[in-house]
mmCIF file of C-alpha atoms in Angstrom:
data_model
loop_
_atom_site.group_PDB
_atom_site.id
_atom_site.type_symbol
_atom_site.label_atom_id
_atom_site.label_comp_id
_atom_site.label_asym_id
_atom_site.label_seq_id
_atom_site.Cartn_x
_atom_site.Cartn_y
_atom_site.Cartn_z
ATOM 1 C CA MET P 23 10.561 -24.989 22.694
ATOM 2 C CA ASN P 24 12.289 -22.124 21.147
ATOM 3 C CA MET P 25 10.918 -21.905 17.638
ATOM 4 C CA ASN P 26 13.306 -19.291 16.512
ATOM 5 C CA ILE P 27 15.944 -22.130 16.545
ATOM 6 C CA LYS P 28 14.861 -24.148 13.644
ATOM 7 C CA ASN P 29 15.548 -23.150 10.180
ATOM 8 C CA SER P 30 17.342 -20.008 11.828
ATOM 9 C CA ASN P 31 19.204 -19.478 8.624
ATOM 10 C CA SER P 32 16.052 -18.693 6.636
ATOM 11 C CA SER P 33 15.593 -15.039 6.128
ATOM 12 C CA TRP P 34 12.984 -12.461 4.663
ATOM 13 C CA GLN P 35 13.092 -12.415 0.851
ATOM 14 C CA SER P 36 12.355 -8.831 0.029
ATOM 15 C CA GLY P 37 10.374 -8.715 -3.174
ATOM 16 C CA MET P 38 9.823 -12.286 -3.586
ATOM 17 C CA ALA P 39 6.977 -12.938 -1.246
ATOM 18 C CA LYS P 40 3.706 -14.467 -1.995
ATOM 19 C CA ASN P 41 0.814 -12.168 -0.678
ATOM 20 C CA ILE P 42 -2.043 -13.986 1.012
ATOM 21 C CA THR P 43 -4.750 -11.912 2.541
ATOM 22 C CA PHE P 44 -7.479 -12.841 4.839
ATOM 23 C CA ILE P 45 -10.615 -10.738 4.465
ATOM 24 C CA VAL P 46 -11.470 -11.230 8.343
ATOM 25 C CA THR P 47 -14.436 -8.801 8.311
ATOM 26 C CA LYS P 48 -16.300 -6.480 6.106
ATOM 27 C CA ASP P 49 -17.309 -4.235 8.877
ATOM 28 C CA CYS P 50 -15.485 -0.870 9.850
ATOM 29 C CA GLN P 51 -15.953 1.960 12.296
ATOM 30 C CA LEU P 52 -15.577 4.355 9.520
ATOM 31 C CA ALA P 53 -17.436 4.906 6.171
ATOM 32 C CA CYS P 54 -14.748 6.948 4.195
ATOM 33 C CA LYS P 55 -16.158 8.577 1.281
ATOM 34 C CA TYR P 56 -13.444 7.574 -1.319
ATOM 35 C CA CYS P 57 -13.453 3.834 -0.033
ATOM 36 C CA TYR P 58 -13.491 1.291 -2.748
ATOM 37 C CA LEU P 59 -15.133 -1.323 -0.604
ATOM 38 C CA VAL P 60 -18.805 -0.553 -1.413
ATOM 39 C CA GLY P 61 -20.283 -3.436 0.193
ATOM 40 C CA LYS P 62 -19.081 -3.243 3.713
ATOM 41 C CA ASN P 63 -21.420 -4.822 6.281
ATOM 42 C CA GLU P 64 -21.341 -6.060 9.912
ATOM 43 C CA LYS P 65 -22.588 -9.706 9.197
ATOM 44 C CA GLU P 66 -19.771 -11.154 6.915
ATOM 45 C CA ARG P 67 -16.902 -12.056 9.529
ATOM 46 C CA MET P 68 -14.681 -15.050 9.004
ATOM 47 C CA SER P 69 -14.914 -17.996 11.397
ATOM 48 C CA TRP P 70 -11.888 -19.949 12.708
ATOM 49 C CA GLU P 71 -13.225 -23.060 10.813
ATOM 50 C CA VAL P 72 -12.854 -21.092 7.407
ATOM 51 C CA ALA P 73 -9.460 -19.710 8.303
ATOM 52 C CA LYS P 74 -8.039 -23.112 9.514
ATOM 53 C CA GLN P 75 -9.403 -24.798 6.469
ATOM 54 C CA ALA P 76 -7.916 -22.163 4.132
ATOM 55 C CA ILE P 77 -4.435 -22.331 6.103
ATOM 56 C CA ASP P 78 -4.305 -26.138 5.898
ATOM 57 C CA TYR P 79 -5.116 -25.960 1.934
ATOM 58 C CA ILE P 80 -2.351 -23.518 1.418
ATOM 59 C CA LEU P 81 0.216 -25.195 3.636
ATOM 60 C CA ASP P 82 -0.791 -28.714 2.363
ATOM 61 C CA ASN P 83 -0.106 -27.638 -1.201
ATOM 62 C CA GLU P 84 3.383 -26.101 -0.581
ATOM 63 C CA GLN P 85 4.448 -27.216 -4.254
ATOM 64 C CA ASP P 86 2.090 -24.629 -5.574
ATOM 65 C CA PHE P 87 3.367 -21.834 -3.470
ATOM 66 C CA ARG P 88 6.933 -21.702 -4.120
ATOM 67 C CA GLU P 89 7.653 -17.979 -3.504
ATOM 68 C CA GLU P 90 10.637 -17.602 -1.069
ATOM 69 C CA SER P 91 8.624 -15.764 1.554
ATOM 70 C CA VAL P 92 5.012 -15.059 2.409
ATOM 71 C CA VAL P 93 3.036 -11.868 3.582
ATOM 72 C CA TRP P 94 0.010 -12.931 5.531
ATOM 73 C CA ASP P 95 -2.131 -9.872 5.358
ATOM 74 C CA PHE P 96 -5.166 -9.076 7.209
ATOM 75 C CA ILE P 97 -7.793 -6.519 6.033
ATOM 76 C CA GLY P 98 -11.382 -5.714 6.470
ATOM 77 C CA GLY P 99 -13.124 -3.357 6.857
ATOM 78 C CA GLU P 100 -11.036 -2.619 9.945
ATOM 79 C CA PRO P 101 -9.003 -5.900 10.591
ATOM 80 C CA PHE P 102 -8.394 -5.106 14.272
ATOM 81 C CA LEU P 103 -12.020 -5.549 14.968
ATOM 82 C CA GLU P 104 -11.256 -9.256 14.639
ATOM 83 C CA ILE P 105 -8.036 -9.179 16.740
ATOM 84 C CA ASP P 106 -9.176 -12.548 18.867
ATOM 85 C CA LEU P 107 -9.514 -14.392 15.279
ATOM 86 C CA ILE P 108 -6.434 -12.912 14.075
ATOM 87 C CA ASP P 109 -4.287 -13.825 17.154
ATOM 88 C CA LYS P 110 -5.505 -17.409 16.834
ATOM 89 C CA ILE P 111 -4.877 -17.484 13.020
ATOM 90 C CA CYS P 112 -1.385 -16.192 13.583
ATOM 91 C CA ASP P 113 -0.583 -18.602 16.366
ATOM 92 C CA TYR P 114 -1.796 -21.635 14.154
ATOM 93 C CA LEU P 115 0.428 -20.364 11.135
ATOM 94 C CA LYS P 116 3.424 -19.999 13.351
ATOM 95 C CA SER P 117 2.977 -23.515 14.820
ATOM 96 C CA GLU P 118 2.129 -25.312 11.430
ATOM 97 C CA MET P 119 4.921 -23.860 9.523
ATOM 98 C CA PHE P 120 7.184 -25.065 12.207
ATOM 99 C CA ARG P 121 5.571 -28.400 12.565
ATOM 100 C CA ARG P 122 5.704 -29.132 8.896
ATOM 101 C CA ASP P 123 9.380 -27.632 8.373
ATOM 102 C CA HIS P 124 7.667 -25.374 5.748
ATOM 103 C CA HIS P 125 10.027 -23.178 3.519
ATOM 104 C CA TRP P 126 8.142 -20.207 4.834
ATOM 105 C CA PHE P 127 8.887 -20.712 8.531
ATOM 106 C CA ASN P 128 11.021 -17.825 9.626
ATOM 107 C CA SER P 129 10.446 -15.995 6.372
ATOM 108 C CA TYR P 130 6.894 -14.448 6.896
ATOM 109 C CA ARG P 131 5.416 -11.050 7.837
ATOM 110 C CA PHE P 132 1.982 -10.538 9.363
ATOM 111 C CA SER P 133 0.870 -7.273 7.705
ATOM 112 C CA PHE P 134 -1.916 -4.891 8.499
ATOM 113 C CA SER P 135 -3.416 -1.626 7.349
ATOM 114 C CA THR P 136 -5.602 -0.128 10.161
ATOM 115 C CA ASN P 137 -7.342 3.061 10.485
ATOM 116 C CA GLY P 138 -5.655 3.143 13.887
ATOM 117 C CA ILE P 139 -8.699 3.760 16.077
ATOM 118 C CA ASN P 140 -8.253 0.858 18.561
ATOM 119 C CA TYR P 141 -4.463 0.483 17.858
ATOM 120 C CA ASP P 142 -4.001 1.112 21.666
ATOM 121 C CA THR P 143 -6.320 -1.457 23.179
ATOM 122 C CA GLU P 144 -4.910 -3.985 25.396
ATOM 123 C CA LYS P 145 -5.634 -6.991 22.872
ATOM 124 C CA VAL P 146 -4.083 -5.318 19.911
ATOM 125 C CA GLN P 147 -1.012 -4.325 22.068
ATOM 126 C CA ASN P 148 -0.592 -7.889 23.399
ATOM 127 C CA PHE P 149 -0.712 -8.975 19.649
ATOM 128 C CA ILE P 150 1.923 -6.619 18.669
ATOM 129 C CA LYS P 151 4.246 -7.628 21.711
ATOM 130 C CA LYS P 152 3.933 -11.304 20.847
ATOM 131 C CA ASN P 153 4.728 -10.982 16.982
ATOM 132 C CA ARG P 154 6.912 -7.863 16.998
ATOM 133 C CA ASP P 155 9.611 -9.387 14.991
ATOM 134 C CA HIS P 156 7.607 -10.466 11.955
ATOM 135 C CA LEU P 157 4.997 -7.607 11.938
ATOM 136 C CA SER P 158 4.182 -4.748 9.742
ATOM 137 C CA ILE P 159 1.557 -2.142 10.669
ATOM 138 C CA GLY P 160 0.668 0.960 8.608
ATOM 139 C CA ILE P 161 -1.982 3.432 10.137
ATOM 140 C CA THR P 162 -3.974 5.678 7.655
ATOM 141 C CA ILE P 163 -4.025 9.243 8.300
ATOM 142 C CA ASP P 164 -4.731 11.581 5.624
ATOM 143 C CA GLY P 165 -3.042 14.621 6.978
ATOM 144 C CA THR P 166 -4.194 17.687 8.751
ATOM 145 C CA GLU P 167 -7.577 17.355 10.839
ATOM 146 C CA VAL P 168 -9.417 19.210 7.935
ATOM 147 C CA LYS P 169 -8.181 17.116 5.241
ATOM 148 C CA HIS P 170 -8.601 13.551 7.176
ATOM 149 C CA ASP P 171 -12.057 14.560 8.444
ATOM 150 C CA ILE P 172 -13.274 15.489 4.642
ATOM 151 C CA ASN P 173 -13.364 11.661 3.860
ATOM 152 C CA ARG P 174 -12.461 9.670 6.849
ATOM 153 C CA VAL P 175 -15.799 9.863 8.876
ATOM 154 C CA TYR P 176 -17.594 7.628 11.247
ATOM 155 C CA LYS P 177 -20.428 5.530 9.742
ATOM 156 C CA GLY P 178 -23.763 7.040 10.789
ATOM 157 C CA ASN P 179 -25.839 10.263 9.899
ATOM 158 C CA ASP P 180 -23.522 12.921 11.553
ATOM 159 C CA GLU P 181 -20.242 12.319 9.501
ATOM 160 C CA ARG P 182 -18.377 12.965 12.433
ATOM 161 C CA GLY P 183 -14.351 13.064 11.464
ATOM 162 C CA SER P 184 -12.102 10.405 13.178
ATOM 163 C CA TYR P 185 -8.964 12.511 13.021
ATOM 164 C CA LYS P 186 -8.715 13.064 16.909
ATOM 165 C CA ASP P 187 -9.060 9.360 17.553
ATOM 166 C CA VAL P 188 -6.355 8.418 15.000
ATOM 167 C CA VAL P 189 -3.660 10.801 15.827
ATOM 168 C CA ARG P 190 -3.591 10.163 19.358
ATOM 169 C CA ASN P 191 -2.103 6.621 18.687
ATOM 170 C CA ILE P 192 0.479 7.914 16.180
ATOM 171 C CA PRO P 193 3.178 8.395 18.906
ATOM 172 C CA LEU P 194 2.716 5.010 20.263
ATOM 173 C CA TRP P 195 2.865 3.589 16.691
ATOM 174 C CA LEU P 196 5.951 5.453 15.691
ATOM 175 C CA GLN P 197 7.733 4.341 19.171
ATOM 176 C CA GLN P 198 6.843 0.570 18.109
ATOM 177 C CA PHE P 199 7.453 1.047 14.345
ATOM 178 C CA PRO P 200 9.623 4.117 13.907
ATOM 179 C CA ASN P 201 10.396 3.678 10.260
ATOM 180 C CA ALA P 202 6.795 2.999 9.285
ATOM 181 C CA GLY P 203 5.031 4.946 6.733
ATOM 182 C CA THR P 204 1.629 6.022 6.204
ATOM 183 C CA LYS P 205 -0.848 5.779 3.328
ATOM 184 C CA VAL P 206 -2.611 8.834 2.200
ATOM 185 C CA THR P 207 -5.458 9.015 -0.430
ATOM 186 C CA ILE P 208 -6.308 11.979 -2.689
ATOM 187 C CA ALA P 209 -9.623 12.318 -3.922
ATOM 188 C CA SER P 210 -11.332 15.676 -5.685
ATOM 189 C CA PRO P 211 -12.644 17.438 -2.608
ATOM 190 C CA ASP P 212 -9.169 17.436 -0.575
ATOM 191 C CA ILE P 213 -6.737 18.440 -3.277
ATOM 192 C CA PRO P 214 -6.384 21.964 -1.732
ATOM 193 C CA TYR P 215 -4.832 20.415 1.232
ATOM 194 C CA ILE P 216 -2.073 18.073 -0.191
ATOM 195 C CA LYS P 217 0.633 20.650 0.769
ATOM 196 C CA GLU P 218 0.019 21.311 4.326
ATOM 197 C CA SER P 219 -1.076 17.607 4.980
ATOM 198 C CA VAL P 220 2.221 16.149 4.101
ATOM 199 C CA LEU P 221 3.967 18.782 5.978
ATOM 200 C CA HIS P 222 1.592 18.133 8.846
ATOM 201 C CA LEU P 223 2.506 14.382 8.797
ATOM 202 C CA TYR P 224 6.220 15.092 8.743
ATOM 203 C CA SER P 225 5.574 17.221 11.988
ATOM 204 C CA LEU P 226 4.097 14.191 13.621
ATOM 205 C CA GLY P 227 7.270 12.397 13.061
ATOM 206 C CA ILE P 228 6.163 10.376 9.972
ATOM 207 C CA LYS P 229 9.039 10.421 7.690
ATOM 208 C CA GLU P 230 7.525 8.561 4.726
ATOM 209 C CA VAL P 231 4.272 9.430 3.466
ATOM 210 C CA ASN P 232 2.904 7.158 0.501
ATOM 211 C CA ILE P 233 0.344 9.160 -1.175
ATOM 212 C CA ASN P 234 -1.858 8.474 -4.251
ATOM 213 C CA CYS P 235 -4.984 9.559 -6.101
ATOM 214 C CA VAL P 236 -7.772 7.114 -6.187
ATOM 215 C CA PHE P 237 -8.215 5.236 -9.388
ATOM 216 C CA GLU P 238 -11.919 5.543 -9.738
ATOM 217 C CA ASP P 239 -13.554 8.016 -12.160
ATOM 218 C CA VAL P 240 -14.291 10.825 -9.571
ATOM 219 C CA TRP P 241 -11.913 13.800 -11.019
ATOM 220 C CA GLU P 242 -13.762 17.192 -11.938
ATOM 221 C CA ASP P 243 -12.491 19.673 -14.530
ATOM 222 C CA GLY P 244 -9.617 21.591 -13.459
ATOM 223 C CA ASP P 245 -8.666 19.086 -10.546
ATOM 224 C CA ASP P 246 -5.476 18.551 -12.505
ATOM 225 C CA LYS P 247 -4.332 22.070 -12.368
ATOM 226 C CA LYS P 248 -5.116 22.227 -8.694
ATOM 227 C CA PHE P 249 -3.282 19.181 -8.133
ATOM 228 C CA GLU P 250 -0.309 20.285 -9.954
ATOM 229 C CA ASP P 251 -0.353 23.602 -8.105
ATOM 230 C CA GLN P 252 -0.250 21.727 -4.640
ATOM 231 C CA LEU P 253 2.396 19.622 -5.798
ATOM 232 C CA MET P 254 4.667 22.599 -6.816
ATOM 233 C CA GLN P 255 4.085 24.159 -3.413
ATOM 234 C CA LEU P 256 4.792 20.945 -1.756
ATOM 235 C CA ALA P 257 8.006 20.627 -3.944
ATOM 236 C CA ASP P 258 9.260 24.127 -2.593
ATOM 237 C CA ALA P 259 8.475 23.427 0.988
ATOM 238 C CA ILE P 260 10.208 20.006 0.779
ATOM 239 C CA ILE P 261 13.448 21.353 -1.053
ATOM 240 C CA ASP P 262 13.377 24.805 0.765
ATOM 241 C CA GLY P 263 12.933 23.209 4.297
ATOM 242 C CA ASP P 264 15.608 20.493 3.592
ATOM 243 C CA TYR P 265 12.835 17.849 4.307
ATOM 244 C CA PHE P 266 14.170 15.745 1.319
ATOM 245 C CA ARG P 267 17.392 14.803 3.378
ATOM 246 C CA ASP P 268 15.278 12.564 5.716
ATOM 247 C CA HIS P 269 11.617 12.394 4.688
ATOM 248 C CA ALA P 270 10.031 10.784 1.598
ATOM 249 C CA CYS P 271 6.860 11.652 -0.290
ATOM 250 C CA SER P 272 5.989 9.253 -3.030
ATOM 251 C CA PHE P 273 4.650 11.647 -5.136
ATOM 252 C CA PHE P 274 8.006 12.630 -6.217
ATOM 253 C CA MET P 275 10.074 9.878 -7.887
ATOM 254 C CA GLU P 276 12.994 10.362 -10.001
ATOM 255 C CA HIS P 277 12.241 8.129 -12.837
ATOM 256 C CA ILE P 278 8.708 8.730 -13.581
ATOM 257 C CA GLY P 279 7.109 10.558 -16.561
ATOM 258 C CA LYS P 280 9.288 8.883 -19.269
ATOM 259 C CA PRO P 281 8.356 7.050 -22.519
ATOM 260 C CA MET P 282 8.392 3.449 -22.196
ATOM 261 C CA ASP P 283 9.578 0.667 -24.661
ATOM 262 C CA PRO P 284 6.807 -1.677 -25.275
ATOM 263 C CA LYS P 285 9.491 -4.651 -25.737
ATOM 264 C CA ARG P 286 11.585 -3.629 -22.845
ATOM 265 C CA ASP P 287 9.080 -2.068 -20.409
ATOM 266 C CA ASN P 288 5.825 -4.303 -20.794
ATOM 267 C CA GLN P 289 5.445 -5.580 -17.270
ATOM 268 C CA ASN P 290 1.922 -5.529 -15.780
ATOM 269 C CA TRP P 291 1.799 -2.811 -12.875
ATOM 270 C CA CYS P 292 -0.479 -4.986 -10.679
ATOM 271 C CA GLY P 293 0.204 -8.173 -9.076
ATOM 272 C CA ALA P 294 -3.535 -9.574 -8.997
ATOM 273 C CA GLY P 295 -3.293 -13.200 -9.980
ATOM 274 C CA ARG P 296 -0.168 -13.819 -8.218
ATOM 275 C CA MET P 297 -1.808 -12.799 -4.896
ATOM 276 C CA LEU P 298 -4.197 -14.822 -3.055
ATOM 277 C CA SER P 299 -7.462 -13.579 -1.091
ATOM 278 C CA ILE P 300 -9.775 -15.473 1.152
ATOM 279 C CA ASP P 301 -13.204 -14.078 2.171
ATOM 280 C CA ALA P 302 -15.579 -15.166 5.014
ATOM 281 C CA ALA P 303 -17.299 -17.747 2.996
ATOM 282 C CA GLY P 304 -13.919 -19.426 2.113
ATOM 283 C CA ASN P 305 -13.869 -18.321 -1.443
ATOM 284 C CA PHE P 306 -10.654 -17.608 -3.250
ATOM 285 C CA TYR P 307 -9.915 -14.444 -5.197
ATOM 286 C CA PRO P 308 -7.030 -13.130 -7.287
ATOM 287 C CA CYS P 309 -6.974 -10.151 -5.206
ATOM 288 C CA THR P 310 -9.418 -8.411 -2.810
ATOM 289 C CA ARG P 311 -10.540 -6.007 -5.563
ATOM 290 C CA PHE P 312 -12.119 -8.985 -7.149
ATOM 291 C CA ALA P 313 -14.416 -9.868 -4.148
ATOM 292 C CA GLN P 314 -18.124 -8.715 -4.453
ATOM 293 C CA TYR P 315 -17.663 -6.076 -1.699
ATOM 294 C CA SER P 316 -15.071 -4.380 -3.833
ATOM 295 C CA LEU P 317 -17.023 -4.133 -6.988
ATOM 296 C CA ARG P 318 -19.768 -1.595 -8.132
ATOM 297 C CA ASP P 319 -21.069 -3.141 -11.195
ATOM 298 C CA LYS P 320 -19.338 -6.558 -11.880
ATOM 299 C CA LYS P 321 -19.800 -9.981 -10.152
ATOM 300 C CA ALA P 322 -17.034 -11.395 -8.288
ATOM 301 C CA TRP P 323 -14.252 -13.122 -9.831
ATOM 302 C CA MET P 324 -13.677 -16.253 -7.780
ATOM 303 C CA ILE P 325 -10.673 -18.472 -8.661
ATOM 304 C CA GLY P 326 -11.928 -21.194 -6.098
ATOM 305 C CA ASN P 327 -12.804 -21.994 -2.575
ATOM 306 C CA ILE P 328 -11.551 -23.850 0.658
ATOM 307 C CA ASN P 329 -13.210 -27.063 -0.236
ATOM 308 C CA LYS P 330 -12.095 -27.444 -3.910
ATOM 309 C CA GLY P 331 -9.056 -25.490 -3.909
ATOM 310 C CA ILE P 332 -7.708 -23.099 -6.708
ATOM 311 C CA ASP P 333 -8.884 -23.501 -10.219
ATOM 312 C CA LYS P 334 -5.809 -22.519 -12.060
ATOM 313 C CA ASN P 335 -7.719 -22.168 -15.551
ATOM 314 C CA LYS P 336 -9.352 -19.022 -14.000
ATOM 315 C CA LEU P 337 -6.156 -17.408 -13.314
ATOM 316 C CA ARG P 338 -4.911 -17.809 -16.943
ATOM 317 C CA PRO P 339 -5.962 -14.308 -17.897
ATOM 318 C CA PHE P 340 -3.813 -12.755 -15.243
ATOM 319 C CA PHE P 341 -0.593 -14.387 -16.195
ATOM 320 C CA THR P 342 -0.920 -12.961 -19.821
ATOM 321 C CA LEU P 343 -1.638 -9.519 -18.615
ATOM 322 C CA ASP P 344 1.104 -6.724 -19.370
ATOM 323 C CA ARG P 345 0.936 -3.116 -20.445
ATOM 324 C CA CYS P 346 0.205 -3.879 -24.186
ATOM 325 C CA THR P 347 -2.472 -6.486 -23.625
ATOM 326 C CA GLN P 348 -4.685 -4.044 -21.736
ATOM 327 C CA SER P 349 -3.730 -0.374 -22.770
ATOM 328 C CA LYS P 350 -4.806 1.763 -25.719
ATOM 329 C CA GLN P 351 -2.228 2.765 -28.208
ATOM 330 C CA GLU P 352 -2.053 6.289 -26.787
ATOM 331 C CA CYS P 353 -1.092 4.705 -23.241
ATOM 332 C CA ILE P 354 1.505 2.712 -24.929
ATOM 333 C CA ASP P 355 2.899 5.644 -26.997
ATOM 334 C CA CYS P 356 2.555 8.063 -24.342
ATOM 335 C CA GLU P 357 5.614 10.374 -23.719
ATOM 336 C CA VAL P 358 5.201 10.317 -19.799
ATOM 337 C CA ALA P 359 3.971 6.565 -19.506
ATOM 338 C CA SER P 360 6.328 5.580 -16.848
ATOM 339 C CA GLY P 361 4.939 5.449 -13.386
ATOM 340 C CA CYS P 362 1.394 5.829 -14.498
ATOM 341 C CA ALA P 363 -0.317 3.126 -12.412
ATOM 342 C CA TRP P 364 -3.439 1.085 -12.665
ATOM 343 C CA CYS P 365 -5.716 -1.238 -10.556
ATOM 344 C CA GLN P 366 -6.440 -4.440 -12.173
ATOM 345 C CA GLY P 367 -9.804 -4.826 -10.095
ATOM 346 C CA GLU P 368 -10.819 -1.239 -11.309
ATOM 347 C CA ASN P 369 -9.938 -2.106 -14.602
ATOM 348 C CA TYR P 370 -12.240 -5.133 -14.441
ATOM 349 C CA ASP P 371 -15.050 -2.894 -12.585
ATOM 350 C CA ALA P 372 -14.832 0.022 -14.939
ATOM 351 C CA ALA P 373 -14.575 -2.009 -18.284
ATOM 352 C CA GLU P 374 -17.428 -2.111 -20.713
ATOM 353 C CA SER P 375 -17.552 -6.227 -20.417
ATOM 354 C CA SER P 376 -16.436 -8.376 -18.066
ATOM 355 C CA THR P 377 -12.825 -8.373 -19.038
ATOM 356 C CA VAL P 378 -9.366 -7.778 -17.237
ATOM 357 C CA TYR P 379 -7.936 -6.545 -20.624
ATOM 358 C CA GLN P 380 -9.256 -2.935 -20.727
ATOM 359 C CA ARG P 381 -7.377 -0.517 -18.715
ATOM 360 C CA ALA P 382 -9.287 2.215 -16.861
ATOM 361 C CA THR P 383 -7.705 5.705 -17.505
ATOM 362 C CA ALA P 384 -9.523 7.979 -15.045
ATOM 363 C CA ILE P 385 -6.288 8.901 -13.632
ATOM 364 C CA CYS P 386 -4.533 10.061 -16.916
ATOM 365 C CA LYS P 387 -4.650 13.814 -16.354
ATOM 366 C CA MET P 388 -3.807 13.437 -12.664
ATOM 367 C CA HIS P 389 -0.610 11.620 -13.634
ATOM 368 C CA LYS P 390 0.231 13.985 -16.202
ATOM 369 C CA ALA P 391 -0.061 16.807 -13.685
ATOM 370 C CA ARG P 392 2.194 14.812 -11.171
ATOM 371 C CA VAL P 393 4.937 14.380 -13.845
ATOM 372 C CA ARG P 394 5.029 18.281 -14.413
ATOM 373 C CA ALA P 395 5.198 18.755 -10.715
ATOM 374 C CA ASN P 396 7.768 15.910 -10.586
ATOM 375 C CA ASN P 397 9.930 17.511 -13.189
ATOM 376 C CA TYR P 398 9.808 20.710 -11.257
ATOM 377 C CA TYR P 399 10.829 19.132 -8.066
ATOM 378 C CA TRP P 400 13.851 17.296 -9.551
ATOM 379 C CA ASN P 401 15.178 20.257 -11.419
ATOM 380 C CA LYS P 402 14.917 22.663 -8.471
ATOM 381 C CA LEU P 403 16.420 19.871 -6.205
ATOM 382 C CA TYR P 404 19.429 19.243 -8.407
ATOM 383 C CA ARG P 405 20.030 22.816 -8.888
ATOM 384 C CA LYS P 406 19.958 23.224 -5.028
ATOM 385 C CA LEU P 407 22.507 20.442 -4.835
ATOM 386 C CA GLU P 408 24.737 21.715 -7.408
ATOM 387 C CA LEU P 409 24.857 25.205 -6.000
ATOM 388 C CA GLU P 410 25.631 23.672 -2.350
ATOM 389 C CA GLY P 411 28.334 21.588 -4.179
ATOM 390 C CA ILE P 412 29.738 24.910 -5.740
ATOM 391 C CA ALA P 413 29.605 26.587 -2.446
ATOM 392 C CA LYS P 414 31.085 23.785 -0.486
ATOM 393 C CA GLU P 415 34.113 23.924 -3.188
ATOM 394 C CA GLU P 416 34.561 27.522 -2.961
ATOM 395 C CA ALA P 417 34.748 27.441 0.954
ATOM 396 C CA GLU P 418 37.152 24.717 0.780
ATOM 397 C CA LYS P 419 39.226 26.653 -1.621
ATOM 398 C CA GLN P 420 39.103 29.682 0.573
ATOM 399 C CA MET P 421 39.927 27.695 3.691
ATOM 400 C CA LYS P 422 42.816 26.130 1.857
ATOM 401 C CA GLN P 423 44.046 29.749 0.824
ATOM 402 C CA SER P 424 43.759 30.943 4.411
ATOM 403 C CA SER P 425 45.711 28.137 5.647
ATOM 404 C CA ASN P 426 48.465 28.837 3.093
ATOM 405 C CA ASN P 427 48.504 32.670 4.051
ATOM 406 C CA ILE P 428 48.944 31.689 7.822
ATOM 407 C CA ASN P 429 51.749 29.076 7.189
ATOM 408 C CA CYS P 430 53.660 32.026 5.122
#
């Protein structure tokens, strides 16, 4: 049976997808020093029975999941440690969405963020071949070997870096996903390596570098100045080297660093509460950051389970979240508020009480440093493009004059 025929007019609805995450394992080969998953372990692995019951509940209650499309997301730990289970889950999802004539059939993605270590294994590669048309995979590589190996180390006592085992799989990954971007995380110890790391990732063939600072309170005095200096150097390198023409770095965005109108720009940054996560025990969460293995100081915020379903009352706080309901007045009045991000799970974990209405602001000085560098980047880029335009106009004028002289 050709399962691509039915509902063939259905298509992926970008920006209107429900994100549903299976925490298939809490195990990982690595013990990254900045990882927010503080409770990783080898024991909590999802069973097929739990996964199937979760899928059946979601698909049985189609009326409660009316988004046009769906992202079936798989995380760990390292999700590809459970490739056999994932393969079975995805096969079941495809057959059940087809059998039920579900509105998500042919309007779905299977999404993975992987450390890349076992990307080239036979089972993972067979899975990719089977699901290529509905697949998004990001490999996390933090930059140069020095920067990557500062934080992304194997678990154990020797703190052996993982760079070499990841970078060997980058060519295969880019061959299969040529437009894929990587995710880079910045913490205090690796600030000095930002510029050379972004350029290194470009040299590997990665054209989109999504890069961000950790939300946790890890920043030392003076980190913001070091951060700004690195971004200024990176801005020079990207513009002077013409990388901006076909490469991207998410640190430089045209519309960040401006005031925000509380009445007009009052959306919540985070999608917690509109997402759904399922763990190995069959518990439901508003986001993976509310599962116990993601939390340092708070108890897990469960919103139901595969037996009883979702308790919508436990989701109510998330539906009233916006900038104003969780921010201090200084954040609302901030002259560079636009683009200042937050994580709802970190807000909850860092709050003085068990609330999601207290915004964590450890990232404040880093955002302000980014804005200063961002302003430098765009001013320099606009000036370069302006001069290029003037030079082009002058060259065209001279060519026209030369042509007129010849005709004379």
